[in-house]
Amino acid sequence: MLLLALDSSATASVALGSYQGGTLTVLAHRATTDTRSHAEVMSPFVEQVLAEAGYRGRDLDALITGTGPGPFTGLRAGIVTARTLAFAWDKPLYGLMSLQALAEAAADTARARGHQKFLVASDARRREVYTAVYELTGTGYTLLDGPTVGSASQAPHLPSYGFGAGLYPQDLESQEGFESLQPDAPSLLAAACRLGVENLSQDTSALYLRESDAKVPLARKKALGS
């Protein structure tokens, strides 16, 4: 199964992977640490990973997009790119919460450190974090709570993985080695394969968790009565 994953919930990243016999091989990936250039890089990243691996869009079996939570503009860039490509190539598109990528990247370490329950956190700006709580199972992990958005001081006191935890070590039990971890497309691919792509939702609605800063202006009052 040839899969393409896109995530722009924090940084922007794209990964192409082959999933065969229960094993995922990442064939090519691209990422940027810039949190403000998502719209400019997503399409070129897709073109680059396909070219590097020697495939075309129509060779794909499915696409996966991270659905957040994340900031409005950046998150939309990845989702819209994925929707457009899935339509153009006539391929199925699945949505997966972006924090699942953090859980996938942290789960093995959490198990090794004896953290049966753990928290993942990404930067929500405004001095807040997006969080979710996971619990290890015999074969992986399961979501217990979230996603939520709020101040780090309000988050559960659990071992915490991700860039959001690294920002607020005074409030979260930030785990060494994971202070810069962001949701990314390779980890999103791995999470999707662990869950079973066929079991994923085709709902790609964005998880914003809070209202936009942009507001529709109210109608202006007339200076003179009619």
mmCIF file of C-alpha atoms in Angstrom:
data_model
loop_
_atom_site.group_PDB
_atom_site.id
_atom_site.type_symbol
_atom_site.label_atom_id
_atom_site.label_comp_id
_atom_site.label_asym_id
_atom_site.label_seq_id
_atom_site.Cartn_x
_atom_site.Cartn_y
_atom_site.Cartn_z
ATOM 1 C CA MET A 1 0.000 0.000 0.000
ATOM 2 C CA LEU A 2 1.481 3.338 -1.083
ATOM 3 C CA LEU A 3 0.499 6.161 1.269
ATOM 4 C CA LEU A 4 1.055 9.914 1.294
ATOM 5 C CA ALA A 5 0.713 11.845 4.558
ATOM 6 C CA LEU A 6 0.562 15.605 5.055
ATOM 7 C CA ASP A 7 0.556 17.531 8.307
ATOM 8 C CA SER A 8 0.646 21.288 8.874
ATOM 9 C CA SER A 9 -0.712 21.512 12.425
ATOM 10 C CA ALA A 10 2.580 22.946 13.726
ATOM 11 C CA THR A 11 5.413 22.758 11.216
ATOM 12 C CA ALA A 12 4.747 21.590 7.650
ATOM 13 C CA SER A 13 5.708 18.079 6.581
ATOM 14 C CA VAL A 14 4.967 15.487 3.900
ATOM 15 C CA ALA A 15 5.916 11.805 3.853
ATOM 16 C CA LEU A 16 5.543 9.006 1.310
ATOM 17 C CA GLY A 17 5.471 5.491 2.685
ATOM 18 C CA SER A 18 5.017 1.888 1.619
ATOM 19 C CA TYR A 19 3.104 -0.379 4.001
ATOM 20 C CA GLN A 20 3.561 -4.055 3.255
ATOM 21 C CA GLY A 21 3.245 -7.127 5.462
ATOM 22 C CA GLY A 22 2.788 -5.067 8.604
ATOM 23 C CA THR A 23 5.940 -3.014 7.993
ATOM 24 C CA LEU A 24 6.028 0.677 7.123
ATOM 25 C CA THR A 25 8.941 1.983 5.038
ATOM 26 C CA VAL A 26 9.191 5.757 4.674
ATOM 27 C CA LEU A 27 10.380 6.268 1.109
ATOM 28 C CA ALA A 28 10.822 10.037 1.212
ATOM 29 C CA HIS A 29 9.844 12.967 3.377
ATOM 30 C CA ARG A 30 10.189 16.718 3.592
ATOM 31 C CA ALA A 31 9.698 19.096 6.515
ATOM 32 C CA THR A 32 10.262 22.672 7.543
ATOM 33 C CA THR A 33 10.708 24.139 10.991
ATOM 34 C CA ASP A 34 9.095 27.391 9.818
ATOM 35 C CA THR A 35 5.617 27.693 11.303
ATOM 36 C CA ARG A 36 4.470 30.410 8.891
ATOM 37 C CA SER A 37 5.168 29.103 5.358
ATOM 38 C CA HIS A 38 2.774 26.159 5.162
ATOM 39 C CA ALA A 39 0.825 27.311 2.124
ATOM 40 C CA GLU A 40 4.027 27.880 0.146
ATOM 41 C CA VAL A 41 5.725 24.527 0.847
ATOM 42 C CA MET A 42 3.057 21.817 0.992
ATOM 43 C CA SER A 43 2.550 21.314 -2.753
ATOM 44 C CA PRO A 44 6.286 21.487 -3.589
ATOM 45 C CA PHE A 45 6.974 18.974 -0.809
ATOM 46 C CA VAL A 46 4.459 16.554 -2.328
ATOM 47 C CA GLU A 47 6.047 16.935 -5.745
ATOM 48 C CA GLN A 48 9.525 16.388 -4.299
ATOM 49 C CA VAL A 49 8.777 13.225 -2.304
ATOM 50 C CA LEU A 50 6.980 11.595 -5.238
ATOM 51 C CA ALA A 51 9.833 12.455 -7.598
ATOM 52 C CA GLU A 52 12.472 11.219 -5.165
ATOM 53 C CA ALA A 53 10.758 7.843 -4.802
ATOM 54 C CA GLY A 54 9.906 7.552 -8.506
ATOM 55 C CA TYR A 55 6.115 7.602 -8.205
ATOM 56 C CA ARG A 56 3.225 9.651 -9.525
ATOM 57 C CA GLY A 57 0.173 10.786 -7.644
ATOM 58 C CA ARG A 58 -2.030 8.250 -9.396
ATOM 59 C CA ASP A 59 0.179 5.453 -8.025
ATOM 60 C CA LEU A 60 -1.005 6.185 -4.489
ATOM 61 C CA ASP A 61 -3.489 3.980 -2.683
ATOM 62 C CA ALA A 62 -4.583 6.645 -0.206
ATOM 63 C CA LEU A 63 -3.742 10.009 1.371
ATOM 64 C CA ILE A 64 -3.775 10.914 5.064
ATOM 65 C CA THR A 65 -3.985 14.417 6.481
ATOM 66 C CA GLY A 66 -3.401 15.618 10.002
ATOM 67 C CA THR A 67 -6.534 17.377 11.230
ATOM 68 C CA GLY A 68 -4.992 19.289 14.104
ATOM 69 C CA PRO A 69 -5.513 20.793 16.511
ATOM 70 C CA GLY A 70 -3.540 23.722 15.185
ATOM 71 C CA PRO A 71 -3.673 27.399 14.215
ATOM 72 C CA PHE A 72 -6.271 28.320 11.591
ATOM 73 C CA THR A 73 -4.153 29.361 8.617
ATOM 74 C CA GLY A 74 -1.417 26.769 8.904
ATOM 75 C CA LEU A 75 -3.746 23.857 9.575
ATOM 76 C CA ARG A 76 -5.981 24.694 6.624
ATOM 77 C CA ALA A 77 -3.002 24.683 4.249
ATOM 78 C CA GLY A 78 -2.278 20.986 4.744
ATOM 79 C CA ILE A 79 -5.902 19.871 4.779
ATOM 80 C CA VAL A 80 -6.820 21.817 1.645
ATOM 81 C CA THR A 81 -3.742 20.530 -0.178
ATOM 82 C CA ALA A 82 -4.643 16.945 0.737
ATOM 83 C CA ARG A 83 -8.279 17.377 -0.287
ATOM 84 C CA THR A 84 -7.307 18.918 -3.608
ATOM 85 C CA LEU A 85 -4.819 16.173 -4.473
ATOM 86 C CA ALA A 86 -7.184 13.380 -3.408
ATOM 87 C CA PHE A 87 -9.870 14.837 -5.671
ATOM 88 C CA ALA A 88 -7.488 15.362 -8.593
ATOM 89 C CA TRP A 89 -6.046 11.840 -8.332
ATOM 90 C CA ASP A 90 -9.363 10.208 -7.375
ATOM 91 C CA LYS A 91 -7.884 8.627 -4.240
ATOM 92 C CA PRO A 92 -9.388 8.073 -0.771
ATOM 93 C CA LEU A 93 -8.439 10.625 1.874
ATOM 94 C CA TYR A 94 -8.426 9.958 5.613
ATOM 95 C CA GLY A 95 -8.135 12.323 8.550
ATOM 96 C CA LEU A 96 -6.173 11.648 11.727
ATOM 97 C CA MET A 97 -5.685 13.901 14.744
ATOM 98 C CA SER A 98 -2.198 15.368 14.561
ATOM 99 C CA LEU A 99 -1.448 14.755 18.241
ATOM 100 C CA GLN A 100 -1.621 11.059 17.390
ATOM 101 C CA ALA A 101 1.715 11.582 15.633
ATOM 102 C CA LEU A 102 3.257 12.771 18.903
ATOM 103 C CA ALA A 103 1.874 9.736 20.720
ATOM 104 C CA GLU A 104 3.308 7.452 18.041
ATOM 105 C CA ALA A 105 6.738 9.055 18.363
ATOM 106 C CA ALA A 106 6.701 8.934 22.171
ATOM 107 C CA ALA A 107 5.023 5.582 22.923
ATOM 108 C CA ASP A 108 8.091 3.330 22.857
ATOM 109 C CA THR A 109 10.054 5.679 25.095
ATOM 110 C CA ALA A 110 7.099 6.052 27.461
ATOM 111 C CA ARG A 111 6.976 2.268 27.759
ATOM 112 C CA ALA A 112 10.719 2.038 28.368
ATOM 113 C CA ARG A 113 10.496 4.713 31.071
ATOM 114 C CA GLY A 114 7.553 3.023 32.783
ATOM 115 C CA HIS A 115 5.011 5.708 31.909
ATOM 116 C CA GLN A 116 1.753 3.781 31.610
ATOM 117 C CA LYS A 117 -0.127 7.035 31.042
ATOM 118 C CA PHE A 118 1.439 10.005 29.317
ATOM 119 C CA LEU A 119 0.529 13.384 27.886
ATOM 120 C CA VAL A 120 1.483 14.876 24.526
ATOM 121 C CA ALA A 121 1.528 18.614 23.976
ATOM 122 C CA SER A 122 1.998 21.015 21.079
ATOM 123 C CA ASP A 123 2.194 24.800 21.057
ATOM 124 C CA ALA A 124 -1.202 26.513 20.795
ATOM 125 C CA ARG A 125 0.331 29.995 21.138
ATOM 126 C CA ARG A 126 -1.315 32.623 23.418
ATOM 127 C CA ARG A 127 0.618 30.887 26.245
ATOM 128 C CA GLU A 128 -1.523 27.764 25.808
ATOM 129 C CA VAL A 129 -0.972 24.178 24.673
ATOM 130 C CA TYR A 130 -2.918 21.548 22.784
ATOM 131 C CA THR A 131 -2.874 18.324 24.779
ATOM 132 C CA ALA A 132 -4.094 14.734 24.749
ATOM 133 C CA VAL A 133 -3.661 11.917 27.276
ATOM 134 C CA TYR A 134 -2.773 8.380 26.198
ATOM 135 C CA GLU A 135 -2.440 5.039 27.926
ATOM 136 C CA LEU A 136 -0.191 2.212 26.825
ATOM 137 C CA THR A 137 -1.778 -1.082 25.826
ATOM 138 C CA GLY A 138 -0.295 -4.482 25.086
ATOM 139 C CA THR A 139 0.177 -3.640 21.425
ATOM 140 C CA GLY A 140 0.402 0.145 21.404
ATOM 141 C CA TYR A 141 -1.540 2.946 23.041
ATOM 142 C CA THR A 142 -5.037 4.344 23.252
ATOM 143 C CA LEU A 143 -6.459 7.863 23.599
ATOM 144 C CA LEU A 144 -7.903 8.518 27.065
ATOM 145 C CA ASP A 145 -8.693 12.224 26.904
ATOM 146 C CA GLY A 146 -8.487 15.121 24.478
ATOM 147 C CA PRO A 147 -7.678 16.915 22.431
ATOM 148 C CA THR A 148 -8.013 20.002 24.596
ATOM 149 C CA VAL A 149 -6.564 23.503 24.606
ATOM 150 C CA GLY A 150 -5.646 25.571 27.643
ATOM 151 C CA SER A 151 -2.837 26.791 29.836
ATOM 152 C CA ALA A 152 -0.129 24.303 30.696
ATOM 153 C CA SER A 153 -0.883 24.741 34.398
ATOM 154 C CA GLN A 154 -4.336 23.229 33.815
ATOM 155 C CA ALA A 155 -3.050 20.087 32.090
ATOM 156 C CA PRO A 156 -2.951 16.719 33.908
ATOM 157 C CA HIS A 157 0.254 16.067 35.850
ATOM 158 C CA LEU A 158 1.704 13.272 33.744
ATOM 159 C CA PRO A 159 4.984 12.598 31.946
ATOM 160 C CA SER A 160 4.721 14.964 28.980
ATOM 161 C CA TYR A 161 6.131 14.650 25.472
ATOM 162 C CA GLY A 162 6.323 17.280 22.756
ATOM 163 C CA PHE A 163 7.342 20.826 21.969
ATOM 164 C CA GLY A 164 4.427 22.209 23.988
ATOM 165 C CA ALA A 165 5.734 20.494 27.110
ATOM 166 C CA GLY A 166 9.212 21.822 26.462
ATOM 167 C CA LEU A 167 7.856 25.363 26.430
ATOM 168 C CA TYR A 168 6.430 25.087 29.946
ATOM 169 C CA PRO A 169 8.665 22.755 31.989
ATOM 170 C CA GLN A 170 7.584 24.524 35.166
ATOM 171 C CA ASP A 171 4.027 23.240 34.633
ATOM 172 C CA LEU A 172 4.470 20.029 32.655
ATOM 173 C CA GLU A 173 6.680 17.008 33.308
ATOM 174 C CA SER A 174 8.611 17.573 30.084
ATOM 175 C CA GLN A 175 10.547 14.485 29.072
ATOM 176 C CA GLU A 176 14.213 14.787 28.187
ATOM 177 C CA GLY A 177 14.895 14.355 24.488
ATOM 178 C CA PHE A 178 11.373 15.293 23.407
ATOM 179 C CA GLU A 179 11.360 19.044 24.070
ATOM 180 C CA SER A 180 11.435 19.880 20.349
ATOM 181 C CA LEU A 181 9.136 17.100 19.114
ATOM 182 C CA GLN A 182 6.448 18.317 16.712
ATOM 183 C CA PRO A 183 3.680 16.381 14.938
ATOM 184 C CA ASP A 184 5.093 15.283 11.587
ATOM 185 C CA ALA A 185 4.036 13.311 8.536
ATOM 186 C CA PRO A 186 6.284 10.230 9.064
ATOM 187 C CA SER A 187 4.890 9.695 12.567
ATOM 188 C CA LEU A 188 1.377 10.347 11.288
ATOM 189 C CA LEU A 189 1.941 7.616 8.686
ATOM 190 C CA ALA A 190 3.142 5.216 11.368
ATOM 191 C CA ALA A 191 0.138 5.987 13.564
ATOM 192 C CA ALA A 192 -2.237 5.443 10.643
ATOM 193 C CA CYS A 193 -0.678 2.076 9.857
ATOM 194 C CA ARG A 194 -0.816 1.021 13.508
ATOM 195 C CA LEU A 195 -4.530 1.839 13.635
ATOM 196 C CA GLY A 196 -5.191 0.352 10.189
ATOM 197 C CA VAL A 197 -5.747 2.774 7.340
ATOM 198 C CA GLU A 198 -9.063 1.109 6.524
ATOM 199 C CA ASN A 199 -10.236 1.935 10.066
ATOM 200 C CA LEU A 200 -9.542 5.660 9.796
ATOM 201 C CA SER A 201 -12.246 8.264 9.396
ATOM 202 C CA GLN A 202 -12.763 10.036 6.092
ATOM 203 C CA ASP A 203 -13.758 13.146 8.044
ATOM 204 C CA THR A 204 -11.030 15.713 7.417
ATOM 205 C CA SER A 205 -12.653 18.570 9.337
ATOM 206 C CA ALA A 206 -10.100 20.747 11.072
ATOM 207 C CA LEU A 207 -9.838 20.582 14.871
ATOM 208 C CA TYR A 208 -9.477 24.244 15.779
ATOM 209 C CA LEU A 209 -10.715 23.929 19.409
ATOM 210 C CA ARG A 210 -11.205 27.671 19.709
ATOM 211 C CA GLU A 211 -12.650 30.548 17.745
ATOM 212 C CA SER A 212 -10.662 32.423 15.129
ATOM 213 C CA ASP A 213 -9.125 35.795 15.937
ATOM 214 C CA ALA A 214 -10.632 37.077 12.698
ATOM 215 C CA LYS A 215 -14.141 38.380 13.186
ATOM 216 C CA VAL A 216 -16.774 39.407 10.668
ATOM 217 C CA PRO A 217 -17.219 43.165 11.118
ATOM 218 C CA LEU A 218 -20.572 44.384 12.294
ATOM 219 C CA ALA A 219 -22.689 46.450 9.914
ATOM 220 C CA ARG A 220 -21.794 50.107 10.086
ATOM 221 C CA LYS A 221 -24.367 52.451 11.501
ATOM 222 C CA LYS A 222 -25.798 54.950 9.095
ATOM 223 C CA ALA A 223 -24.841 58.531 9.845
ATOM 224 C CA LEU A 224 -28.258 59.783 8.779
ATOM 225 C CA GLY A 225 -31.606 58.140 9.199
ATOM 226 C CA SER A 226 -33.349 56.979 6.009
#
